[in-house]
Amino acid sequence: MRAARKLPRLAGAVLAVALVAAAGSRHAASQDVIPGFVRCDIGFAGVSPIGLAAGDFDNNGNPDLAVVDGGDNRIVVALTDRARFREGNCASATNASFVAVSAGPAAVAADFLAGDDALDLAVAVQAGVSILRGNGTGSFVAEAPLAAGADPRAIAIAFVDTDRIPDIVVGNGNGSSVSILYGRAAGGFDGAVTIAADGPVTFIVVEDLDKDSFPDIAAGSGLRSTVSVFLQDRNAPRSFPTRATLDTIDVAPTAMVAGDFNSDGAPDLALTAGGTAGVLRLFRNQAQDHPSTPFVEENSIVTGRSPSALGADDFNNDLALDVVVANQGDGTVPFFVGNGLGNLAEISGNCRGDEGRRCEVAAGPRAVVLADVDGDGSHDVITANQEAHSISVLLSGLPPATATATPTVTRTPTPSPTSTPTASPTATATPTATVTPTTTSTNTAQPTSTPTVTPTNTPRCLGPGLCVQGEGCANIAPGHAGAHGWWLLLLALPWLLGSRGRRR
């Protein structure tokens, strides 16, 4: 009899281990895949978006957006509604206001510049840097521009020196220089300190490139096809005696981002370059050992027409940094998966409706920013589209829904569900018009039929003329599926341990 009882327990144990292994296998396989994005657009009539920044401007826990209007000398402040984004309803997901700035705004950065809990904005304008003071409610007041070189085209906020007070770094389009405005403890900024560059600066990166705990500066020129690297002297802060130039830049670079792509602890540089034959180039960091030649090119990949911006993040949750590029010339957004060893490879079909090809956005993307506007724990991709007078939002979510025999409507004694979104603090619920609200899930007569919300194949409209198959924004952070199998093993352990105790 005991032998007969052991067989079911042994079979159950083997099944539990097999399910764990299968779940782990699925998780491992998913590392080569970036979860599907759903695109929706937000139009701003009369606005020519050319720059972006993200930050929680009204202190409600949601990242908001600041859009540079290059056509009308203003900043569009778009306060976001996370619940609307979760639905995929971008048309009503933002509340926009406008702040006038000096002529020629080109770029914007957000940070705490006043020492309070309200984010401020720094805008690169022709006259220098315009500071927009935030009040923590989403409103800003523009101050008179600070002198910062000739025609700033790029801007960053960072702790450049050791006083832990934010400083502003700008790249100047005229005069071929970088200017630094050091913040003062009493408020305000010192006069600009200027560093000569190799050409008109159109983009910059501020990062500790040689890992000595002091930020350094990399400044690129799209007009001279150069990238200058300035390493700060840790023994003499605010001085940059070491200057180097990236080699093999034979086509005009357009944008740059720093990140550890080969997992060696030092930030590498990824940059976009070129016109109709655009490329993504990755430069490996060797600044600690070779400060005179701090970077060497690792690889170069075709991107699309006229790449204009890029961002870096671990999109597929495999602990290796990936890259997304905005191509201004063809309105595409390709994704490049990193392997953690310094190699990047493009994968397609990352957006629903664009299966088998690159993601598409509205015409003329000029800038890109990453922010979790739908609250699913993963970054969404937002582009500023100059020609389309809009921003496009690629909302992160699950892969496309597939037809299955699984019921999508749960039988409950509750009234018929409506399309009203259910506020849910978890990252797994995406309410739809055909799913019972989560607040009544405990009264389900058949609790095993739908353990989680299942995407349906019913088209859902995300805006005028834009629909996708099923619910567009199932909010499950990528990489979580592989952990489910361990619960099966944990559930099986008391059974196995109890069996051993009875045999004794």
Coordinates of C-alpha atoms in Angstrom, one line a residue:
M1 CA 0.0 0.0 0.0
R2 CA 2.8 2.4 0.9
A3 CA 4.5 1.7 -2.4
A4 CA 1.2 2.5 -4.2
R5 CA 1.0 5.8 -2.4
K6 CA 4.5 6.8 -3.3
L7 CA 3.8 6.7 -7.0
P8 CA 1.3 9.6 -7.1
R9 CA 3.5 11.7 -4.9
L10 CA 6.6 10.9 -7.0
A11 CA 4.7 11.7 -10.2
G12 CA 3.5 15.0 -8.6
A13 CA 7.0 15.9 -7.7
V14 CA 8.3 15.2 -11.1
L15 CA 5.4 17.2 -12.6
A16 CA 6.2 20.2 -10.4
V17 CA 9.9 20.1 -11.3
A18 CA 9.0 19.7 -15.0
L19 CA 6.7 22.7 -14.8
V20 CA 9.4 24.8 -13.1
A21 CA 11.9 23.8 -15.8
A22 CA 9.4 24.6 -18.5
A23 CA 8.6 28.0 -17.0
G24 CA 12.3 28.7 -16.8
S25 CA 12.8 27.6 -20.4
R26 CA 10.1 30.0 -21.5
H27 CA 11.7 32.8 -19.5
A28 CA 15.1 32.1 -21.0
A29 CA 13.6 32.0 -24.6
S30 CA 11.9 35.3 -24.0
Q31 CA 15.2 37.1 -23.4
D32 CA 15.7 37.4 -27.2
V33 CA 12.3 39.1 -27.5
I34 CA 11.3 42.7 -26.7
P35 CA 7.7 42.8 -25.4
G36 CA 5.1 44.2 -27.8
F37 CA 4.5 47.9 -27.8
V38 CA 1.3 49.6 -28.8
R39 CA 1.5 53.0 -30.5
C40 CA -0.7 56.0 -30.0
D41 CA -0.2 59.6 -31.0
I42 CA -0.9 62.9 -29.2
G43 CA -1.3 65.9 -31.5
F44 CA -0.4 69.5 -30.6
A45 CA -1.9 71.8 -33.2
G46 CA 0.7 74.4 -34.3
V47 CA 3.5 72.9 -32.4
S48 CA 6.8 71.7 -33.9
P49 CA 8.2 69.3 -31.4
I50 CA 12.0 69.1 -31.5
G51 CA 13.0 68.2 -28.0
L52 CA 11.7 66.2 -25.0
A53 CA 12.3 65.8 -21.2
A54 CA 10.4 63.7 -18.7
G55 CA 9.8 64.2 -15.0
D56 CA 7.1 64.3 -12.3
F57 CA 6.2 68.0 -12.6
D58 CA 3.0 67.9 -10.4
N59 CA 4.3 65.5 -7.7
N60 CA 1.6 62.8 -8.2
G61 CA 3.9 59.9 -9.0
N62 CA 3.4 60.0 -12.7
P63 CA 6.1 61.1 -15.2
D64 CA 5.1 64.1 -17.2
L65 CA 6.5 65.5 -20.4
A66 CA 8.1 68.8 -21.5
V67 CA 8.1 69.3 -25.2
V68 CA 10.2 71.9 -27.0
D69 CA 8.2 73.8 -29.6
G70 CA 10.8 75.0 -32.1
G71 CA 8.3 76.9 -34.2
D72 CA 6.7 79.2 -31.6
N73 CA 9.4 79.7 -28.8
R74 CA 7.6 77.8 -26.0
I75 CA 7.6 74.7 -23.9
V76 CA 4.6 72.4 -23.9
V77 CA 4.0 71.0 -20.5
A78 CA 2.0 67.8 -20.9
L79 CA 0.8 66.4 -17.5
T80 CA 0.0 62.7 -17.9
D81 CA -2.9 60.5 -16.7
R82 CA -1.5 57.0 -16.0
A83 CA -4.9 55.4 -15.9
R84 CA -5.7 56.7 -19.4
F85 CA -2.4 55.4 -20.7
R86 CA -3.1 52.0 -19.2
E87 CA -6.2 51.9 -21.4
G88 CA -4.2 52.9 -24.4
N89 CA -6.3 56.1 -24.5
C90 CA -3.6 58.6 -25.4
A91 CA -6.1 61.1 -26.9
S92 CA -7.2 62.1 -23.3
A93 CA -4.1 61.0 -21.4
T94 CA -2.4 64.4 -21.2
N95 CA -3.3 67.9 -20.1
A96 CA -1.2 70.4 -21.9
S97 CA -0.2 74.0 -21.0
F98 CA 2.3 76.3 -22.6
V99 CA 5.3 78.4 -21.2
A100 CA 6.8 81.0 -23.4
V101 CA 10.6 81.1 -23.5
S102 CA 13.2 83.2 -25.4
A103 CA 13.8 82.8 -29.1
G104 CA 15.3 79.6 -30.5
P105 CA 14.6 76.9 -28.0
A106 CA 16.5 73.8 -29.0
A107 CA 16.7 71.4 -26.0
V108 CA 15.3 70.9 -22.5
A109 CA 16.4 69.1 -19.3
A110 CA 14.5 68.6 -16.0
D111 CA 16.0 68.5 -12.5
F112 CA 15.7 70.0 -9.0
L113 CA 17.6 73.3 -9.4
A114 CA 16.2 75.2 -6.5
G115 CA 16.8 72.8 -3.7
D116 CA 13.1 72.2 -3.1
D117 CA 10.8 69.3 -4.0
A118 CA 9.6 70.8 -7.3
L119 CA 11.2 69.9 -10.6
D120 CA 12.5 72.8 -12.7
L121 CA 13.4 73.0 -16.4
A122 CA 16.5 74.3 -18.1
V123 CA 16.0 75.2 -21.8
A124 CA 18.8 75.9 -24.3
V125 CA 17.8 79.1 -26.2
Q126 CA 19.7 81.4 -28.5
A127 CA 20.5 83.8 -25.7
G128 CA 21.8 81.1 -23.4
V129 CA 19.9 79.1 -20.8
S130 CA 16.3 79.8 -19.8
I131 CA 15.3 78.5 -16.3
L132 CA 11.7 77.6 -15.8
R133 CA 11.0 77.4 -12.1
G134 CA 8.4 74.8 -11.1
N135 CA 6.0 75.0 -8.2
G136 CA 5.2 71.3 -7.8
T137 CA 1.8 71.6 -9.4
G138 CA 2.8 71.4 -13.0
S139 CA 3.1 75.2 -13.5
F140 CA 6.4 77.0 -14.4
V141 CA 7.6 80.6 -14.5
A142 CA 10.3 81.5 -17.0
E143 CA 13.3 83.5 -15.7
A144 CA 15.6 85.8 -17.8
P145 CA 18.1 83.7 -19.8
L146 CA 21.5 83.1 -18.4
A147 CA 24.5 83.8 -20.7
A148 CA 26.0 80.4 -21.7
G149 CA 28.0 80.7 -24.9
A150 CA 26.8 81.3 -28.4
D151 CA 23.5 79.6 -29.6
P152 CA 23.3 76.6 -27.3
R153 CA 21.9 73.5 -29.1
A154 CA 22.2 70.8 -26.4
I155 CA 21.8 70.8 -22.6
A156 CA 22.3 68.5 -19.6
I157 CA 22.0 68.9 -15.8
A158 CA 24.5 67.0 -13.6
F159 CA 26.6 67.2 -10.5
V160 CA 29.8 68.2 -12.3
D161 CA 31.9 69.1 -9.3
T162 CA 31.9 67.8 -5.7
D163 CA 29.4 70.2 -4.0
R164 CA 26.3 68.1 -4.8
I165 CA 24.6 71.2 -6.3
P166 CA 23.2 70.7 -9.8
D167 CA 25.2 72.3 -12.6
I168 CA 24.1 73.0 -16.2
V169 CA 26.2 71.9 -19.2
V170 CA 25.4 73.3 -22.7
G171 CA 26.8 72.6 -26.1
N172 CA 27.1 75.7 -28.2
G173 CA 26.1 75.7 -31.9
N174 CA 28.3 78.7 -32.6
G175 CA 31.8 79.2 -31.2
S176 CA 32.6 75.4 -31.0
S177 CA 32.5 75.1 -27.3
V178 CA 30.9 73.7 -24.2
S179 CA 29.8 76.0 -21.4
I180 CA 29.3 75.0 -17.7
L181 CA 27.1 76.9 -15.3
Y182 CA 28.1 75.8 -11.8
G183 CA 25.3 76.0 -9.2
R184 CA 25.7 78.0 -6.0
A185 CA 24.6 76.9 -2.6
A186 CA 22.7 80.1 -2.1
G187 CA 20.9 79.7 -5.3
G188 CA 21.6 80.7 -8.9
F189 CA 24.6 79.9 -11.0
D190 CA 28.1 81.2 -11.5
G191 CA 29.2 82.7 -14.8
A192 CA 29.7 80.2 -17.6
V193 CA 33.1 78.4 -17.8
T194 CA 33.9 77.6 -21.5
I195 CA 35.8 74.6 -22.9
A196 CA 36.8 74.7 -26.6
A197 CA 35.5 71.8 -28.7
D198 CA 36.3 70.5 -32.1
G199 CA 33.3 71.9 -33.8
P200 CA 29.8 73.4 -33.3
V201 CA 28.3 71.2 -30.5
T202 CA 24.9 69.7 -31.3
F203 CA 24.7 67.0 -28.6
I204 CA 26.4 66.2 -25.3
V205 CA 26.7 63.5 -22.6
V206 CA 27.8 64.1 -19.0
E207 CA 29.0 60.9 -17.3
D208 CA 31.9 59.6 -15.2
L209 CA 33.7 58.1 -18.2
D210 CA 37.0 57.1 -16.6
K211 CA 35.4 55.9 -13.3
D212 CA 37.2 58.2 -10.9
S213 CA 33.9 59.5 -9.4
F214 CA 34.1 62.8 -11.3
P215 CA 31.8 63.4 -14.2
D216 CA 33.3 64.0 -17.6
I217 CA 31.9 65.4 -20.8
A218 CA 31.6 64.1 -24.4
A219 CA 30.5 66.6 -27.0
G220 CA 29.5 65.8 -30.5
S221 CA 29.4 68.0 -33.7
G222 CA 27.1 66.9 -36.5
L223 CA 28.6 69.7 -38.6
R224 CA 32.3 68.6 -38.2
S225 CA 31.7 64.8 -37.7
T226 CA 33.7 64.8 -34.5
V227 CA 33.1 63.8 -30.9
S228 CA 35.3 65.5 -28.3
V229 CA 35.9 63.8 -24.9
F230 CA 36.9 66.0 -21.8
L231 CA 38.1 64.1 -18.7
Q232 CA 37.9 66.0 -15.5
D233 CA 40.9 66.1 -13.2
R234 CA 39.9 64.5 -9.9
N235 CA 42.8 66.4 -8.1
A236 CA 41.6 69.7 -9.5
P237 CA 37.8 69.6 -9.9
R238 CA 36.3 71.9 -12.5
S239 CA 39.3 71.5 -14.7
F240 CA 39.3 69.3 -17.8
P241 CA 43.0 69.0 -18.9
T242 CA 42.6 65.7 -20.8
R243 CA 41.0 66.1 -24.2
A244 CA 40.6 63.4 -26.8
T245 CA 38.7 62.8 -30.0
L246 CA 36.8 59.7 -31.0
D247 CA 38.2 58.2 -34.2
T248 CA 36.4 56.6 -37.2
I249 CA 33.7 59.2 -37.2
D250 CA 33.4 59.6 -41.0
V251 CA 29.7 60.6 -41.2
A252 CA 27.9 63.3 -39.3
P253 CA 26.9 62.1 -35.8
T254 CA 23.5 63.2 -34.6
A255 CA 22.9 61.9 -31.0
M256 CA 24.7 60.0 -28.3
V257 CA 24.0 58.1 -25.1
A258 CA 26.2 56.5 -22.4
G259 CA 25.8 53.0 -21.0
D260 CA 27.7 49.9 -20.0
F261 CA 27.0 47.7 -23.0
N262 CA 29.8 45.1 -22.4
S263 CA 29.2 44.7 -18.6
D264 CA 32.7 45.7 -17.5
G265 CA 31.5 48.5 -15.2
A266 CA 32.6 51.4 -17.4
P267 CA 30.1 53.5 -19.5
D268 CA 30.5 53.0 -23.3
L269 CA 29.1 55.4 -25.9
A270 CA 26.4 54.6 -28.5
L271 CA 25.8 57.2 -31.2
T272 CA 23.7 57.6 -34.3
A273 CA 25.2 59.1 -37.5
G274 CA 24.5 59.5 -41.2
G275 CA 21.8 60.7 -43.5
T276 CA 20.0 58.3 -45.9
A277 CA 22.4 55.6 -44.9
G278 CA 22.1 55.9 -41.1
V279 CA 24.1 53.9 -38.7
L280 CA 24.3 53.1 -35.0
R281 CA 27.8 53.0 -33.7
L282 CA 29.1 51.5 -30.4
F283 CA 32.3 52.7 -28.8
R284 CA 34.0 50.6 -26.1
N285 CA 35.3 52.5 -23.0
Q286 CA 39.1 52.2 -22.3
A287 CA 39.5 55.6 -20.6
Q288 CA 40.9 54.2 -17.4
D289 CA 43.9 52.6 -19.1
H290 CA 44.2 54.8 -22.2
P291 CA 42.9 58.3 -21.4
S292 CA 44.4 59.7 -24.6
T293 CA 42.2 57.3 -26.6
P294 CA 39.3 56.8 -24.3
F295 CA 37.0 55.0 -26.7
V296 CA 37.4 52.5 -29.6
E297 CA 34.7 51.5 -32.1
E298 CA 33.2 48.1 -31.3
N299 CA 30.6 47.8 -34.1
S300 CA 28.4 49.7 -36.6
I301 CA 24.9 48.7 -37.6
V302 CA 22.5 50.1 -40.2
T303 CA 19.5 51.9 -38.6
G304 CA 17.4 53.7 -41.2
R305 CA 17.1 57.1 -42.8
S306 CA 18.5 60.1 -40.9
P307 CA 18.6 58.8 -37.4
S308 CA 18.1 61.7 -35.0
A309 CA 17.9 60.4 -31.4
L310 CA 18.4 57.3 -29.3
G311 CA 17.8 55.9 -25.9
A312 CA 19.2 52.9 -23.9
D313 CA 17.4 50.5 -21.6
D314 CA 17.1 46.8 -20.8
F315 CA 13.9 46.4 -22.8
N316 CA 13.8 42.6 -22.7
N317 CA 14.8 42.2 -19.1
D318 CA 17.9 40.0 -19.7
L319 CA 20.3 42.3 -17.7
A320 CA 22.0 43.5 -21.0
L321 CA 21.5 47.0 -22.2
D322 CA 19.6 47.6 -25.5
V323 CA 19.1 50.6 -27.7
V324 CA 16.1 52.2 -29.4
V325 CA 16.7 54.7 -32.3
A326 CA 14.4 57.3 -33.8
N327 CA 14.8 57.7 -37.6
Q328 CA 13.7 61.1 -38.7
G329 CA 13.9 60.3 -42.4
D330 CA 11.5 57.4 -42.5
G331 CA 9.5 57.7 -39.2
T332 CA 10.7 54.3 -37.9
V333 CA 11.9 53.3 -34.4
P334 CA 14.1 50.2 -34.6
F335 CA 15.2 48.3 -31.5
F336 CA 18.7 46.8 -31.1
V337 CA 19.2 44.0 -28.5
G338 CA 22.4 43.9 -26.6
N339 CA 24.1 40.6 -25.5
G340 CA 26.0 42.2 -22.6
L341 CA 29.3 41.6 -24.4
G342 CA 29.4 44.8 -26.5
N343 CA 27.3 43.6 -29.4
L344 CA 24.0 44.9 -30.7
A345 CA 21.6 43.3 -33.1
E346 CA 18.3 44.6 -34.5
I347 CA 15.1 42.7 -34.0
S348 CA 11.9 43.6 -35.7
G349 CA 8.2 43.2 -35.0
N350 CA 8.3 44.9 -31.6
C351 CA 5.1 46.9 -32.1
R352 CA 1.6 45.6 -32.7
G353 CA 0.4 46.2 -36.2
D354 CA 4.1 46.4 -37.3
E355 CA 4.8 42.6 -37.0
G356 CA 7.8 41.6 -39.0
R357 CA 9.1 45.1 -39.5
R358 CA 10.3 48.1 -37.6
C359 CA 8.0 50.1 -35.3
E360 CA 6.6 53.2 -37.0
V361 CA 5.8 56.5 -35.5
A362 CA 4.4 59.8 -36.9
A363 CA 6.4 61.8 -39.4
G364 CA 9.7 63.4 -38.5
P365 CA 10.8 62.1 -35.1
R366 CA 13.5 64.5 -33.8
A367 CA 13.9 63.4 -30.2
V368 CA 13.2 60.4 -27.9
V369 CA 12.7 60.0 -24.2
L370 CA 12.0 56.9 -22.1
A371 CA 9.5 57.1 -19.3
D372 CA 7.0 54.7 -17.6
V373 CA 3.8 56.7 -18.4
D374 CA 1.5 53.7 -18.0
G375 CA 2.9 52.5 -14.7
D376 CA 3.6 48.9 -15.8
G377 CA 7.2 48.9 -14.4
S378 CA 8.7 49.1 -17.9
H379 CA 9.8 52.2 -19.9
D380 CA 7.7 53.4 -22.7
V381 CA 9.2 55.1 -25.7
I382 CA 8.1 58.6 -26.6
T383 CA 9.2 60.5 -29.7
A384 CA 8.8 64.2 -30.6
N385 CA 7.6 64.4 -34.2
Q386 CA 8.3 67.7 -35.8
E387 CA 6.6 67.2 -39.2
A388 CA 3.5 65.6 -37.7
H389 CA 3.1 68.2 -34.9
S390 CA 2.7 65.4 -32.4
I391 CA 4.4 63.0 -30.0
S392 CA 4.1 59.3 -30.5
V393 CA 4.0 57.0 -27.4
L394 CA 5.0 53.3 -27.7
L395 CA 3.3 51.8 -24.7
S396 CA 5.1 48.7 -23.3
G397 CA 3.0 45.6 -22.8
L398 CA 2.6 41.9 -23.5
P399 CA 3.2 40.3 -26.9
P400 CA 0.3 40.3 -29.3
A401 CA -2.8 38.3 -28.2
T402 CA -3.4 35.0 -29.9
A403 CA -6.7 33.2 -30.3
T404 CA -7.2 30.5 -27.7
A405 CA -10.1 28.4 -26.3
T406 CA -9.7 30.1 -22.9
P407 CA -12.9 31.9 -21.8
T408 CA -12.4 35.6 -21.7
V409 CA -15.6 36.4 -19.7
T410 CA -15.7 35.2 -16.0
R411 CA -19.1 34.1 -14.7
T412 CA -19.9 36.1 -11.6
P413 CA -23.1 37.2 -9.9
T414 CA -22.1 40.8 -10.4
P415 CA -23.7 43.1 -12.9
S416 CA -22.4 43.2 -16.5
P417 CA -18.9 44.8 -16.6
T418 CA -18.4 48.2 -18.2
S419 CA -15.4 49.7 -20.0
T420 CA -14.6 51.9 -17.1
P421 CA -10.9 51.2 -16.0
T422 CA -10.4 49.7 -12.6
A423 CA -7.8 51.4 -10.5
S424 CA -5.4 48.7 -9.7
P425 CA -2.0 49.1 -7.9
T426 CA -0.7 45.9 -9.4
A427 CA 1.3 45.5 -12.7
T428 CA -0.8 42.6 -13.9
A429 CA -4.3 43.9 -14.5
T430 CA -5.3 45.5 -17.7
P431 CA -9.1 46.1 -17.6
T432 CA -11.1 45.6 -20.8
A433 CA -14.7 45.9 -21.8
T434 CA -15.1 42.1 -21.7
V435 CA -13.5 41.3 -18.3
T436 CA -15.0 41.5 -14.9
P437 CA -13.5 44.3 -12.7
T438 CA -10.8 43.1 -10.4
T439 CA -12.7 44.2 -7.3
T440 CA -15.2 41.3 -7.8
S441 CA -12.7 38.6 -8.6
T442 CA -13.0 37.0 -5.2
N443 CA -16.7 36.1 -5.8
T444 CA -15.9 34.2 -9.0
A445 CA -17.9 31.0 -9.2
Q446 CA -15.2 29.3 -11.3
P447 CA -11.9 30.7 -9.9
T448 CA -9.8 28.5 -12.2
S449 CA -11.1 29.6 -15.6
T450 CA -9.2 32.9 -15.8
P451 CA -6.5 33.3 -13.1
T452 CA -5.3 36.5 -14.8
V453 CA -6.8 39.0 -17.2
T454 CA -6.6 37.5 -20.6
P455 CA -6.2 39.7 -23.7
T456 CA -9.1 39.3 -26.1
N457 CA -9.2 39.5 -29.8
T458 CA -11.8 42.2 -29.8
P459 CA -10.4 45.3 -31.5
R460 CA -10.1 48.3 -29.2
C461 CA -9.8 51.8 -30.6
L462 CA -6.9 53.8 -29.2
G463 CA -7.8 57.0 -31.0
P464 CA -9.2 58.4 -34.3
G465 CA -8.5 55.8 -37.0
L466 CA -6.1 53.7 -34.8
C467 CA -7.2 50.3 -33.5
V468 CA -5.2 47.2 -32.4
Q469 CA -6.1 43.6 -31.9
G470 CA -7.2 43.0 -28.3
E471 CA -6.2 45.1 -25.3
G472 CA -3.2 47.1 -26.1
C473 CA -1.5 47.6 -22.7
A474 CA -1.5 44.5 -20.6
N475 CA 0.6 45.8 -17.8
I476 CA 2.9 43.0 -16.9
A477 CA 6.6 43.9 -16.5
P478 CA 8.7 41.8 -18.9
G479 CA 10.5 38.9 -17.3
H480 CA 7.9 38.1 -14.7
A481 CA 6.5 35.1 -16.4
G482 CA 9.5 33.0 -15.7
A483 CA 9.0 33.3 -11.9
H484 CA 5.6 31.7 -11.9
G485 CA 7.0 28.1 -12.0
W486 CA 8.7 28.5 -8.7
W487 CA 5.4 28.9 -7.0
L488 CA 4.6 25.4 -8.1
L489 CA 7.7 24.0 -6.5
L490 CA 7.0 25.9 -3.3
L491 CA 3.5 24.5 -3.2
A492 CA 4.9 20.9 -3.7
L493 CA 7.5 21.2 -0.9
P494 CA 5.1 20.8 2.1
W495 CA 3.5 17.8 0.3
L496 CA 6.9 16.2 -0.2
L497 CA 8.1 17.0 3.3
G498 CA 4.9 15.7 4.9
S499 CA 5.3 12.4 3.0
R500 CA 8.8 12.0 4.4
G501 CA 7.6 12.7 7.9
R502 CA 4.9 10.1 7.7
R503 CA 7.3 7.4 6.5
R504 CA 9.3 8.0 9.6

